[in-house]
Amino acid sequence: MMSAEALEAALRAIGAERYHVHHPFHHLLHGGKLTKDQVRAWALNRYYYQASIPAKDASLLARLPTPDLRREWRRRLVDHDGDGVHPGGVERWLALTDGLGLDRDYVTSLAGLLPATRFAVDAYVRFVREKSLLEAIASSLTEMFSPDIISQRVSGMLRNYDFVTAETLAYFTPRLTQAPQDVAFALAYVKEHADTAEKQQQVLAALRFKCDLLWSQLDALHFAYVEPGLPPPGAYRP
Amino acid sequence: MMSAEALEAALRAIGAERYHVHHPFHHLLHGGKLTKDQVRAWALNRYYYQASIPAKDASLLARLPTPDLRREWRRRLVDHDGDGVHPGGVERWLALTDGLGLDRDYVTSLAGLLPATRFAVDAYVRFVREKSLLEAIASSLTEMFSPDIISQRVSGMLRNYDFVTAETLAYFTPRLTQAPQDVAFALAYVKEHADTAEKQQQVLAALRFKCDLLWSQLDALHFAYVEPGLPPPGAYRP
């Protein structure tokens, strides 16, 4: 069994190898190498991920045993669904798809979604619903790595695309403070509750699984819209 | 509401557009354009699909209401799992991966699987478990189109690859007679039980879903091992 510090180091090593900040599609995106249609395809598909986050958080919340823990996790639902006055992350993501000129009904209908996006996102929601609470919480730890990818995305996209504004990228700004707050709790929980070698391995596998599903979403976008550029039947075509 | 004949025609039209016989990876595979390592990647990933078929059939079988229907569906389990004397489809698939020189423990460990393969196959097993019996049965109807793809695969691979023999392709031969028998039952069931416009639409959506998940498995193989050729972290590397 590892020390808690060694477990954290092992988690960070997974991110260093597998987090989608290293994916070629991410480099194209923030490097200004994509067309507006390719950025649209990204935003359209990523909408399904954003829209599914509250479902996974609600099913995790439903299994937390104490008011303290539930309040902590409930904050994530507020962040994503809003409070009726301030828009949440899902609404802010739609501001991005609006800003890119995508029809909102088309986006929320999911009609143009890549099947691979649906399979990956659904796998995440089910993982959280079906695995142990410890594994479900551990799967959220990709947020340890998200401030870097967000700052690359925001600065790169603002610099490189004239069709992107600070307003359309408003999704990301609150995430820069929300994610570290989420991580502080989840990482402490995991370090405390992964108290056998077997549980530590489960935690590492959960983070690997989560990295894989983020990565495979970019694989599918890259395949369909960049190289070789073959969107499957029924998917969004620019 | 359509007539039963119009429903069958609509099902066949979905196959004509979306069945993976039209995927570029399939053309490369049977056309002899792949390296042995690329064929290995295909066989390795497809193993997980083959190995999961009995799980989906067993969960469907568990929901069938009569001995007649259960006996009919039970035949599929015999086809895939064997009878202890004659090998089933899963075992015959391993003869293919053996013949390609893949280590059997490595194949069955799933360690080198593309995450996208896992997400797509798991989505299928869950679809069958969670949707209505009618939709679950309808999702099997890609077998309407499989004799064509199988005969293209077998004849093309035997002609074009010196590392493939009739023995390693023994998986496919019984499928040419099993699939039409399966289809005769499933298609008749669907035509009889899809007795409202809404159920007919569910049946068509189920077949579209199934085509999508076969297609997306080839997308992922093509992306990782052909073009641009970027296997995700942890996946099989030749």
Short mmCIF file of C-alpha atoms in Angstrom, two decimals:
data_model
loop_
_atom_site.label_atom_id
_atom_site.label_comp_id
_atom_site.label_asym_id
_atom_site.label_seq_id
_atom_site.Cartn_x
_atom_site.Cartn_y
_atom_site.Cartn_z
CA MET A 1 0.00 0.00 0.00
CA MET A 2 1.19 3.49 -0.90
CA SER A 3 1.26 6.52 1.35
CA ALA A 4 -1.42 9.14 0.64
CA GLU A 5 1.27 11.34 -0.89
CA ALA A 6 2.47 8.55 -3.18
CA LEU A 7 -1.13 7.93 -4.23
CA GLU A 8 -1.52 11.60 -5.14
CA ALA A 9 1.73 11.45 -7.11
CA ALA A 10 0.48 8.35 -8.96
CA LEU A 11 -2.76 10.16 -9.80
CA ARG A 12 -0.82 13.13 -11.15
CA ALA A 13 1.36 10.80 -13.23
CA ILE A 14 -1.75 9.42 -14.92
CA GLY A 15 -2.77 12.94 -15.87
CA ALA A 16 0.70 13.69 -17.20
CA GLU A 17 0.39 10.73 -19.57
CA ARG A 18 -3.31 10.51 -20.41
CA TYR A 19 -5.10 13.81 -19.88
CA HIS A 20 -6.52 15.15 -23.14
CA VAL A 21 -4.39 18.29 -22.89
CA HIS A 22 -1.91 16.09 -24.78
CA HIS A 23 -4.33 15.18 -27.58
CA PRO A 24 -3.52 16.50 -31.07
CA PHE A 25 -7.07 17.82 -31.45
CA HIS A 26 -6.58 20.02 -28.39
CA HIS A 27 -3.38 21.43 -29.89
CA LEU A 28 -5.20 22.22 -33.13
CA LEU A 29 -8.08 23.80 -31.20
CA HIS A 30 -6.15 26.24 -29.07
CA GLY A 31 -3.47 26.75 -31.69
CA GLY A 32 -5.97 28.31 -34.09
CA LYS A 33 -5.61 25.51 -36.65
CA LEU A 34 -9.28 24.60 -36.88
CA THR A 35 -11.95 26.07 -39.11
CA LYS A 36 -15.10 27.55 -37.62
CA ASP A 37 -16.98 24.42 -38.68
CA GLN A 38 -14.49 22.20 -36.86
CA VAL A 39 -14.82 24.32 -33.71
CA ARG A 40 -18.60 24.01 -34.09
CA ALA A 41 -18.31 20.23 -34.23
CA TRP A 42 -16.28 20.29 -31.03
CA ALA A 43 -18.74 22.56 -29.21
CA LEU A 44 -21.74 20.58 -30.43
CA ASN A 45 -20.35 17.26 -29.23
CA ARG A 46 -18.94 18.63 -25.99
CA TYR A 47 -22.42 19.96 -25.18
CA TYR A 48 -23.57 16.40 -24.49
CA TYR A 49 -20.76 15.95 -21.99
CA GLN A 50 -21.63 19.24 -20.25
CA ALA A 51 -25.33 18.42 -20.21
CA SER A 52 -24.67 15.00 -18.68
CA ILE A 53 -22.47 16.20 -15.81
CA PRO A 54 -25.45 17.05 -13.54
CA ALA A 55 -26.88 13.55 -14.13
CA LYS A 56 -23.68 11.92 -12.93
CA ASP A 57 -23.38 14.34 -10.01
CA ALA A 58 -26.99 13.76 -8.95
CA SER A 59 -26.54 9.99 -8.95
CA LEU A 60 -23.37 10.37 -6.89
CA LEU A 61 -25.12 12.81 -4.52
CA ALA A 62 -27.91 10.26 -4.06
CA ARG A 63 -25.41 7.79 -2.58
CA LEU A 64 -23.57 10.13 -0.18
CA PRO A 65 -24.40 9.24 3.42
CA THR A 66 -24.27 12.55 5.35
CA PRO A 67 -25.67 16.11 5.03
CA ASP A 68 -22.09 17.49 5.03
CA LEU A 69 -21.02 15.34 2.12
CA ARG A 70 -24.24 15.95 0.21
CA ARG A 71 -23.98 19.75 0.64
CA GLU A 72 -20.42 19.61 -0.63
CA TRP A 73 -21.47 17.66 -3.74
CA ARG A 74 -24.66 19.70 -4.22
CA ARG A 75 -22.50 22.72 -4.99
CA ARG A 76 -21.55 20.99 -8.25
CA LEU A 77 -25.20 20.85 -9.27
CA VAL A 78 -25.54 24.58 -8.62
CA ASP A 79 -22.39 25.23 -10.65
CA HIS A 80 -23.74 23.30 -13.63
CA ASP A 81 -27.48 23.96 -13.47
CA GLY A 82 -27.43 27.51 -12.08
CA ASP A 83 -29.66 28.92 -9.37
CA GLY A 84 -32.39 30.43 -11.56
CA VAL A 85 -30.66 33.84 -11.50
CA HIS A 86 -27.05 33.14 -12.42
CA PRO A 87 -26.63 30.80 -15.38
CA GLY A 88 -24.93 27.46 -14.74
CA GLY A 89 -22.33 25.69 -16.84
CA VAL A 90 -24.83 24.02 -19.17
CA GLU A 91 -26.43 27.39 -20.01
CA ARG A 92 -23.02 28.99 -20.46
CA TRP A 93 -22.03 26.20 -22.83
CA LEU A 94 -25.07 27.04 -24.94
CA ALA A 95 -23.85 30.64 -25.05
CA LEU A 96 -20.74 29.21 -26.71
CA THR A 97 -22.70 27.19 -29.29
CA ASP A 98 -24.92 30.27 -29.89
CA GLY A 99 -21.82 32.39 -30.39
CA LEU A 100 -20.56 29.90 -32.97
CA GLY A 101 -23.83 30.26 -34.89
CA LEU A 102 -25.24 26.81 -34.10
CA ASP A 103 -28.99 26.55 -33.77
CA ARG A 104 -29.82 25.93 -30.11
CA ASP A 105 -32.62 23.46 -30.82
CA TYR A 106 -30.29 21.49 -33.06
CA VAL A 107 -27.61 21.39 -30.36
CA THR A 108 -29.95 20.28 -27.57
CA SER A 109 -31.72 17.75 -29.83
CA LEU A 110 -28.39 15.84 -30.00
CA ALA A 111 -29.37 14.95 -33.57
CA GLY A 112 -25.90 15.66 -34.95
CA LEU A 113 -23.91 14.06 -32.14
CA LEU A 114 -21.15 11.59 -32.99
CA PRO A 115 -22.20 8.15 -31.69
CA ALA A 116 -18.77 7.81 -30.08
CA THR A 117 -19.50 10.92 -27.99
CA ARG A 118 -22.73 9.41 -26.76
CA PHE A 119 -21.13 6.06 -25.90
CA ALA A 120 -18.25 7.70 -23.99
CA VAL A 121 -20.42 10.14 -22.05
CA ASP A 122 -23.01 7.49 -21.22
CA ALA A 123 -20.19 5.22 -20.03
CA TYR A 124 -19.18 7.97 -17.59
CA VAL A 125 -22.69 8.46 -16.18
CA ARG A 126 -23.02 4.71 -15.71
CA PHE A 127 -19.60 4.31 -14.17
CA VAL A 128 -20.52 6.84 -11.50
CA ARG A 129 -23.89 5.18 -10.93
CA GLU A 130 -22.58 1.61 -10.71
CA LYS A 131 -19.09 1.67 -9.23
CA SER A 132 -18.23 2.26 -5.57
CA LEU A 133 -18.58 5.76 -4.16
CA LEU A 134 -14.81 5.93 -3.84
CA GLU A 135 -14.31 5.11 -7.54
CA ALA A 136 -17.08 7.52 -8.53
CA ILE A 137 -15.44 10.37 -6.62
CA ALA A 138 -12.00 9.43 -7.95
CA SER A 139 -13.29 9.65 -11.51
CA SER A 140 -13.91 13.38 -10.95
CA LEU A 141 -10.22 13.99 -10.36
CA THR A 142 -9.45 14.96 -13.93
CA GLU A 143 -10.35 18.38 -12.55
CA MET A 144 -6.86 18.36 -11.02
CA PHE A 145 -5.61 18.95 -14.53
CA SER A 146 -8.32 21.19 -15.93
CA PRO A 147 -7.05 24.71 -15.04
CA ASP A 148 -4.13 24.20 -17.45
CA ILE A 149 -6.25 23.02 -20.36
CA ILE A 150 -8.82 25.76 -19.76
CA SER A 151 -6.28 28.55 -19.69
CA GLN A 152 -4.65 27.18 -22.87
CA ARG A 153 -8.05 26.94 -24.56
CA VAL A 154 -9.27 30.38 -23.56
CA SER A 155 -6.11 32.32 -24.32
CA GLY A 156 -5.39 30.37 -27.51
CA MET A 157 -8.92 30.58 -28.88
CA LEU A 158 -9.25 34.31 -28.14
CA ARG A 159 -5.93 35.01 -29.81
CA ASN A 160 -6.42 32.79 -32.83
CA TYR A 161 -10.08 32.90 -33.84
CA ASP A 162 -11.89 36.08 -34.82
CA PHE A 163 -15.23 34.26 -34.40
CA VAL A 164 -14.63 33.69 -30.67
CA THR A 165 -15.14 36.36 -28.00
CA ALA A 166 -14.61 36.54 -24.24
CA GLU A 167 -18.39 36.43 -23.95
CA THR A 168 -18.80 33.19 -25.89
CA LEU A 169 -16.04 31.64 -23.77
CA ALA A 170 -17.72 32.70 -20.51
CA TYR A 171 -18.27 29.02 -19.72
CA PHE A 172 -14.68 28.62 -18.73
CA THR A 173 -14.03 31.55 -16.38
CA PRO A 174 -15.92 30.27 -13.31
CA ARG A 175 -14.46 26.80 -13.87
CA LEU A 176 -11.02 28.17 -13.03
CA THR A 177 -12.15 28.72 -9.42
CA GLN A 178 -14.79 25.97 -9.18
CA ALA A 179 -12.52 23.13 -10.27
CA PRO A 180 -9.81 23.66 -7.61
CA GLN A 181 -12.51 23.84 -4.92
CA ASP A 182 -14.00 20.57 -6.21
CA VAL A 183 -10.57 18.95 -6.31
CA ALA A 184 -9.65 20.00 -2.77
CA PHE A 185 -12.59 18.00 -1.47
CA ALA A 186 -12.41 15.01 -3.82
CA LEU A 187 -8.67 14.52 -3.50
CA ALA A 188 -8.83 14.68 0.31
CA TYR A 189 -11.72 12.19 0.27
CA VAL A 190 -9.85 9.78 -1.97
CA LYS A 191 -6.62 10.01 0.02
CA GLU A 192 -8.51 9.30 3.23
CA HIS A 193 -10.79 6.51 2.00
CA ALA A 194 -8.44 4.56 -0.29
CA ASP A 195 -7.09 2.74 2.76
CA THR A 196 -6.10 -0.58 1.21
CA ALA A 197 -3.83 -1.42 -1.71
CA GLU A 198 -6.84 -2.72 -3.62
CA LYS A 199 -8.81 0.49 -3.15
CA GLN A 200 -5.81 2.53 -4.22
CA GLN A 201 -5.65 0.52 -7.44
CA GLN A 202 -9.37 1.09 -7.97
CA VAL A 203 -8.86 4.83 -7.58
CA LEU A 204 -6.04 4.85 -10.14
CA ALA A 205 -8.12 2.77 -12.55
CA ALA A 206 -11.05 5.17 -12.14
CA LEU A 207 -8.90 8.14 -13.12
CA ARG A 208 -7.46 6.22 -16.07
CA PHE A 209 -10.99 5.37 -17.20
CA LYS A 210 -12.00 9.03 -17.00
CA CYS A 211 -8.94 10.18 -18.95
CA ASP A 212 -9.71 7.53 -21.59
CA LEU A 213 -13.23 8.77 -22.11
CA LEU A 214 -12.17 12.40 -22.49
CA TRP A 215 -9.43 11.29 -24.89
CA SER A 216 -11.72 9.13 -26.99
CA GLN A 217 -14.11 12.05 -27.48
CA LEU A 218 -11.27 13.99 -29.12
CA ASP A 219 -10.26 10.91 -31.14
CA ALA A 220 -13.77 10.78 -32.59
CA LEU A 221 -13.82 14.51 -33.39
CA HIS A 222 -10.39 14.30 -34.99
CA PHE A 223 -11.38 11.27 -37.08
CA ALA A 224 -14.70 12.74 -38.22
CA TYR A 225 -13.74 16.36 -38.83
CA VAL A 226 -9.96 16.65 -39.24
CA GLU A 227 -8.17 13.55 -40.49
CA PRO A 228 -9.24 11.58 -42.44
CA GLY A 229 -12.43 13.65 -42.03
CA LEU A 230 -15.17 11.04 -42.28
CA PRO A 231 -18.25 11.92 -40.20
CA PRO A 232 -20.36 8.80 -39.65
CA PRO A 233 -23.84 8.56 -41.22
CA GLY A 234 -26.26 10.92 -39.50
CA ALA A 235 -23.66 13.02 -37.67
CA TYR A 236 -23.25 16.81 -38.03
CA ARG A 237 -21.90 17.84 -41.39
CA PRO A 238 -20.68 21.39 -41.82
CA MET B 1 -48.34 3.58 -39.16
CA MET B 2 -46.54 1.59 -41.86
CA SER B 3 -47.46 -1.85 -43.11
CA ALA B 4 -45.18 -4.68 -41.93
CA GLU B 5 -43.65 -4.79 -45.41
CA ALA B 6 -42.95 -1.04 -45.37
CA LEU B 7 -41.34 -1.44 -41.95
CA GLU B 8 -39.06 -4.16 -43.30
CA ALA B 9 -38.16 -1.95 -46.26
CA ALA B 10 -37.37 0.93 -43.88
CA LEU B 11 -35.12 -1.40 -41.84
CA ARG B 12 -33.30 -2.49 -44.99
CA ALA B 13 -32.85 1.15 -46.01
CA ILE B 14 -31.07 1.84 -42.72
CA GLY B 15 -28.66 -0.98 -43.45
CA ALA B 16 -28.06 0.31 -46.97
CA GLU B 17 -26.95 3.65 -45.51
CA ARG B 18 -25.37 2.80 -42.18
CA TYR B 19 -24.18 -0.79 -42.01
CA HIS B 20 -20.41 -0.97 -41.54
CA VAL B 21 -19.99 -2.84 -44.83
CA HIS B 22 -19.74 0.73 -46.19
CA HIS B 23 -16.98 1.79 -43.80
CA PRO B 24 -13.56 2.56 -45.33
CA PHE B 25 -11.85 0.31 -42.78
CA HIS B 26 -13.88 -2.65 -44.00
CA HIS B 27 -12.82 -1.93 -47.58
CA LEU B 28 -9.18 -1.82 -46.50
CA LEU B 29 -9.59 -5.05 -44.51
CA HIS B 30 -11.09 -7.25 -47.19
CA GLY B 31 -9.20 -5.48 -49.97
CA GLY B 32 -5.85 -6.63 -48.59
CA LYS B 33 -4.70 -3.09 -47.83
CA LEU B 34 -3.92 -3.63 -44.16
CA THR B 35 -0.71 -4.83 -42.57
CA LYS B 36 -0.72 -7.88 -40.33
CA ASP B 37 -0.47 -5.57 -37.31
CA GLN B 38 -3.54 -3.64 -38.43
CA VAL B 39 -5.49 -6.88 -38.89
CA ARG B 40 -4.32 -7.87 -35.40
CA ALA B 41 -5.67 -4.61 -33.97
CA TRP B 42 -9.02 -5.32 -35.62
CA ALA B 43 -9.21 -8.90 -34.31
CA LEU B 44 -8.09 -7.86 -30.82
CA ASN B 45 -10.76 -5.18 -30.53
CA ARG B 46 -13.49 -7.18 -32.18
CA TYR B 47 -12.87 -9.93 -29.62
CA TYR B 48 -14.52 -7.77 -26.96
CA TYR B 49 -17.61 -7.45 -29.13
CA GLN B 50 -17.73 -11.22 -29.69
CA ALA B 51 -17.15 -11.98 -26.03
CA SER B 52 -19.97 -9.62 -25.00
CA ILE B 53 -22.64 -11.03 -27.31
CA PRO B 54 -23.61 -13.84 -24.90
CA ALA B 55 -24.02 -11.27 -22.10
CA LYS B 56 -26.49 -9.29 -24.16
CA ASP B 57 -28.29 -12.44 -25.31
CA ALA B 58 -28.56 -13.78 -21.77
CA SER B 59 -30.07 -10.54 -20.49
CA LEU B 60 -32.56 -10.58 -23.37
CA LEU B 61 -33.34 -14.26 -22.74
CA ALA B 62 -34.02 -13.44 -19.09
CA ARG B 63 -36.86 -11.15 -20.13
CA LEU B 64 -38.60 -13.41 -22.65
CA PRO B 65 -41.96 -14.59 -21.31
CA THR B 66 -42.49 -18.09 -22.77
CA PRO B 67 -40.53 -21.36 -23.14
CA ASP B 68 -40.90 -21.15 -26.94
CA LEU B 69 -39.37 -17.72 -27.13
CA ARG B 70 -36.64 -18.58 -24.64
CA ARG B 71 -35.68 -21.76 -26.52
CA GLU B 72 -35.45 -19.76 -29.72
CA TRP B 73 -33.14 -17.19 -28.14
CA ARG B 74 -31.18 -19.82 -26.20
CA ARG B 75 -29.89 -21.14 -29.53
CA ARG B 76 -27.85 -17.94 -29.81
CA LEU B 77 -26.09 -18.74 -26.56
CA VAL B 78 -25.22 -22.19 -27.87
CA ASP B 79 -23.94 -20.63 -31.10
CA HIS B 80 -21.64 -18.26 -29.23
CA ASP B 81 -20.61 -20.26 -26.17
CA GLY B 82 -20.56 -23.75 -27.73
CA ASP B 83 -21.90 -26.93 -26.19
CA GLY B 84 -18.70 -28.20 -24.58
CA VAL B 85 -17.93 -30.37 -27.62
CA HIS B 86 -18.27 -28.04 -30.59
CA PRO B 87 -16.59 -24.68 -30.11
CA GLY B 88 -18.81 -21.59 -30.09
CA GLY B 89 -18.22 -18.25 -31.74
CA VAL B 90 -16.14 -16.81 -28.90
CA GLU B 91 -13.75 -19.78 -29.02
CA ARG B 92 -13.60 -19.61 -32.81
CA TRP B 93 -12.74 -15.92 -32.61
CA LEU B 94 -9.79 -16.81 -30.39
CA ALA B 95 -8.66 -19.24 -33.10
CA LEU B 96 -8.47 -16.17 -35.33
CA THR B 97 -6.44 -14.11 -32.84
CA ASP B 98 -4.20 -17.19 -32.27
CA GLY B 99 -3.73 -17.52 -36.01
CA LEU B 100 -2.66 -13.90 -36.19
CA GLY B 101 -0.01 -14.56 -33.55
CA LEU B 102 -1.65 -12.64 -30.73
CA ASP B 103 -1.11 -13.97 -27.21
CA ARG B 104 -4.41 -15.39 -25.98
CA ASP B 105 -3.99 -14.12 -22.41
CA TYR B 106 -3.30 -10.65 -23.75
CA VAL B 107 -6.41 -10.75 -25.93
CA THR B 108 -8.74 -11.97 -23.18
CA SER B 109 -7.21 -9.57 -20.61
CA LEU B 110 -8.60 -6.70 -22.75
CA ALA B 111 -5.51 -4.74 -21.70
CA GLY B 112 -4.86 -3.42 -25.20
CA LEU B 113 -8.46 -2.61 -26.08
CA LEU B 114 -9.30 0.81 -27.51
CA PRO B 115 -11.47 2.64 -24.95
CA ALA B 116 -13.90 3.49 -27.76
CA THR B 117 -14.43 -0.23 -28.39
CA ARG B 118 -15.29 -0.76 -24.74
CA PHE B 119 -17.70 2.19 -24.64
CA ALA B 120 -19.51 1.09 -27.80
CA VAL B 121 -19.81 -2.57 -26.83
CA ASP B 122 -20.90 -1.75 -23.29
CA ALA B 123 -23.50 0.62 -24.73
CA TYR B 124 -24.91 -2.32 -26.70
CA VAL B 125 -25.12 -4.65 -23.71
CA ARG B 126 -26.85 -1.94 -21.70
CA PHE B 127 -29.22 -1.01 -24.49
CA VAL B 128 -30.45 -4.59 -24.62
CA ARG B 129 -30.74 -4.75 -20.83
CA GLU B 130 -32.58 -1.45 -20.39
CA LYS B 131 -34.75 -0.86 -23.45
CA SER B 132 -38.01 -2.63 -24.25
CA LEU B 133 -37.89 -6.24 -25.40
CA LEU B 134 -39.04 -5.10 -28.84
CA GLU B 135 -36.16 -2.62 -29.14
CA ALA B 136 -33.69 -5.18 -27.81
CA ILE B 137 -34.77 -7.72 -30.42
CA ALA B 138 -34.76 -5.08 -33.17
CA SER B 139 -31.18 -4.17 -32.34
CA SER B 140 -30.14 -7.68 -33.40
CA LEU B 141 -31.36 -7.06 -36.94
CA THR B 142 -27.98 -5.99 -38.28
CA GLU B 143 -27.73 -9.73 -38.92
CA MET B 144 -29.99 -9.06 -41.92
CA PHE B 145 -26.93 -7.54 -43.55
CA SER B 146 -24.16 -9.76 -42.19
CA PRO B 147 -23.98 -12.54 -44.82
CA ASP B 148 -22.74 -9.95 -47.35
CA ILE B 149 -20.04 -8.51 -45.12
CA ILE B 150 -18.94 -11.97 -44.00
CA SER B 151 -18.58 -13.31 -47.51
CA GLN B 152 -16.65 -10.19 -48.56
CA ARG B 153 -14.38 -10.53 -45.53
CA VAL B 154 -13.68 -14.22 -45.91
CA SER B 155 -13.08 -14.29 -49.65
CA GLY B 156 -11.13 -11.01 -49.61
CA MET B 157 -8.96 -11.90 -46.65
CA LEU B 158 -8.15 -15.38 -47.96
CA ARG B 159 -7.21 -13.97 -51.36
CA ASN B 160 -5.22 -11.01 -50.11
CA TYR B 161 -3.36 -12.02 -46.94
CA ASP B 162 -0.84 -14.85 -46.81
CA PHE B 163 -1.07 -14.82 -43.00
CA VAL B 164 -4.77 -15.78 -43.05
CA THR B 165 -6.05 -19.33 -43.60
CA ALA B 166 -9.48 -20.92 -43.91
CA GLU B 167 -8.83 -22.40 -40.46
CA THR B 168 -8.21 -19.04 -38.77
CA LEU B 169 -11.36 -17.68 -40.43
CA ALA B 170 -13.47 -20.60 -39.20
CA TYR B 171 -15.41 -18.17 -37.03
CA PHE B 172 -17.33 -16.94 -39.99
CA THR B 173 -18.51 -20.11 -41.73
CA PRO B 174 -21.27 -21.15 -39.29
CA ARG B 175 -22.40 -17.52 -39.07
CA LEU B 176 -23.52 -17.71 -42.69
CA THR B 177 -26.25 -20.19 -41.73
CA GLN B 178 -26.86 -19.06 -38.13
CA ALA B 179 -27.49 -15.41 -38.97
CA PRO B 180 -30.35 -15.99 -41.46
CA GLN B 181 -32.02 -18.35 -38.95
CA ASP B 182 -31.71 -15.67 -36.25
CA VAL B 183 -33.05 -13.03 -38.58
CA ALA B 184 -36.06 -15.09 -39.65
CA PHE B 185 -37.25 -15.15 -36.06
CA ALA B 186 -36.28 -11.61 -35.02
CA LEU B 187 -37.68 -9.95 -38.12
CA ALA B 188 -40.99 -11.81 -37.81
CA TYR B 189 -41.17 -10.86 -34.12
CA VAL B 190 -40.52 -7.20 -34.85
CA LYS B 191 -43.03 -7.05 -37.72
CA GLU B 192 -45.68 -8.62 -35.51
CA HIS B 193 -45.07 -6.63 -32.30
CA ALA B 194 -44.31 -3.17 -33.69
CA ASP B 195 -48.04 -2.54 -33.88
CA THR B 196 -48.14 1.22 -33.38
CA ALA B 197 -46.41 4.05 -35.24
CA GLU B 198 -44.44 4.83 -32.08
CA LYS B 199 -43.17 1.27 -31.71
CA GLN B 200 -42.19 1.21 -35.37
CA GLN B 201 -40.10 4.33 -34.82
CA GLN B 202 -38.49 2.70 -31.77
CA VAL B 203 -37.59 -0.32 -33.89
CA LEU B 204 -35.99 1.84 -36.56
CA ALA B 205 -34.08 3.82 -33.93
CA ALA B 206 -32.82 0.58 -32.36
CA LEU B 207 -31.37 -0.59 -35.67
CA ARG B 208 -29.81 2.84 -36.28
CA PHE B 209 -28.24 2.68 -32.82
CA LYS B 210 -26.81 -0.76 -33.55
CA CYS B 211 -25.39 0.32 -36.92
CA ASP B 212 -23.82 3.35 -35.21
CA LEU B 213 -22.03 1.24 -32.65
CA LEU B 214 -20.60 -1.14 -35.24
CA TRP B 215 -19.55 1.84 -37.35
CA SER B 216 -17.91 3.68 -34.46
CA GLN B 217 -15.79 0.62 -33.66
CA LEU B 218 -14.30 0.83 -37.16
CA ASP B 219 -13.89 4.61 -36.82
CA ALA B 220 -11.79 4.05 -33.71
CA LEU B 221 -9.67 1.35 -35.39
CA HIS B 222 -9.16 3.51 -38.46
CA PHE B 223 -8.18 6.54 -36.36
CA ALA B 224 -5.80 4.61 -34.11
CA TYR B 225 -4.12 2.29 -36.62
CA VAL B 226 -4.60 3.65 -40.15
CA GLU B 227 -5.07 7.38 -40.46
CA PRO B 228 -3.80 9.44 -38.74
CA GLY B 229 -2.61 6.39 -36.78
CA LEU B 230 -2.67 7.60 -33.18
CA PRO B 231 -3.44 4.82 -30.70
CA PRO B 232 -4.56 6.34 -27.39
CA PRO B 233 -2.39 5.93 -24.28
CA GLY B 234 -2.46 2.33 -23.05
CA ALA B 235 -3.95 0.77 -26.20
CA TYR B 236 -2.33 -1.99 -28.27
CA ARG B 237 0.72 -0.83 -30.16
CA PRO B 238 2.12 -3.09 -32.84
#
